[in-house]
Amino acid sequence: MTFTLDKLIESIAEVLKEHFPNTQVSVNQDQQESEASEFCIFYTDVEIESRIGSRLMKKIGFDVVYKAEENSGNTFDLRPSVADKLDFILEFIPYEAAKLRTYNRSFKIVNGELHYEFTVKVTMSYQNDTPMIESLESYRGGVNQNGFK
């Protein structure tokens, strides 16, 4: 399986479309003035940490912004219930044949918009092309008897 951020975003969008079928979903776009409810998915940050054995961990932050329908009278009451539902449906994100767990899930309401933030941690392996030493006898390396070269 080859991991890509685009596939992960598509997976998040599919989960949102499945559970909120009447709501538009967009990715990394400026929010337009719209009367319809919509979700916008944004990357917030990506951290990369080295791991043992030609592996690395990517910590990918996301912000799913929910903008409620303008003409809805109960918009304020709707946002916390949407946040509760997001907390339930985004605990695991299906990705190809696997499920990725989300971490640090939280929400806040800013300027009338619900911001649901979370992190996905993915451990990846990569091919290490560094040549190994074939034998100690063939090594003509850098330390002599005194410890200096």
mmCIF file of N, CA, C and O in Angstrom, residues 139-144 147-149:
data_model
loop_
_atom_site.group_PDB
_atom_site.id
_atom_site.type_symbol
_atom_site.label_atom_id
_atom_site.label_comp_id
_atom_site.label_asym_id
_atom_site.label_seq_id
_atom_site.Cartn_x
_atom_site.Cartn_y
_atom_site.Cartn_z
ATOM 1 N N TYR A 139 36.747 -3.863 5.612
ATOM 2 C CA TYR A 139 36.565 -2.465 6.042
ATOM 3 C C TYR A 139 37.918 -1.807 6.259
ATOM 4 O O TYR A 139 38.725 -2.258 7.037
ATOM 5 N N ARG A 140 38.177 -0.749 5.557
ATOM 6 C CA ARG A 140 39.429 -0.001 5.660
ATOM 7 C C ARG A 140 39.120 1.343 6.333
ATOM 8 O O ARG A 140 39.452 2.386 5.829
ATOM 9 N N GLY A 141 38.488 1.289 7.438
ATOM 10 C CA GLY A 141 37.868 2.460 8.024
ATOM 11 C C GLY A 141 38.743 3.361 8.821
ATOM 12 O O GLY A 141 39.958 3.302 8.774
ATOM 13 N N GLY A 142 38.096 4.196 9.597
ATOM 14 C CA GLY A 142 38.670 5.378 10.135
ATOM 15 C C GLY A 142 39.210 5.371 11.545
ATOM 16 O O GLY A 142 39.397 6.450 12.070
ATOM 17 N N VAL A 143 39.499 4.276 12.220
ATOM 18 C CA VAL A 143 40.016 4.336 13.581
ATOM 19 C C VAL A 143 41.272 3.481 13.663
ATOM 20 O O VAL A 143 41.281 2.327 13.271
ATOM 21 N N ASN A 144 42.363 4.044 14.178
ATOM 22 C CA ASN A 144 43.574 3.253 14.380
ATOM 23 C C ASN A 144 43.677 2.857 15.848
ATOM 24 O O ASN A 144 42.761 3.102 16.640
ATOM 25 N N GLY A 147 42.892 5.431 18.513
ATOM 26 C CA GLY A 147 41.554 6.017 18.464
ATOM 27 C C GLY A 147 41.439 7.215 17.551
ATOM 28 O O GLY A 147 40.404 7.805 17.447
ATOM 29 N N PHE A 148 42.523 7.602 16.864
ATOM 30 C CA PHE A 148 42.503 8.731 15.937
ATOM 31 C C PHE A 148 42.903 8.262 14.562
ATOM 32 O O PHE A 148 43.691 7.340 14.427
ATOM 33 N N LYS A 149 42.437 8.887 13.569
ATOM 34 C CA LYS A 149 42.796 8.522 12.200
ATOM 35 C C LYS A 149 43.993 9.286 11.751
ATOM 36 O O LYS A 149 44.195 10.421 12.051
#
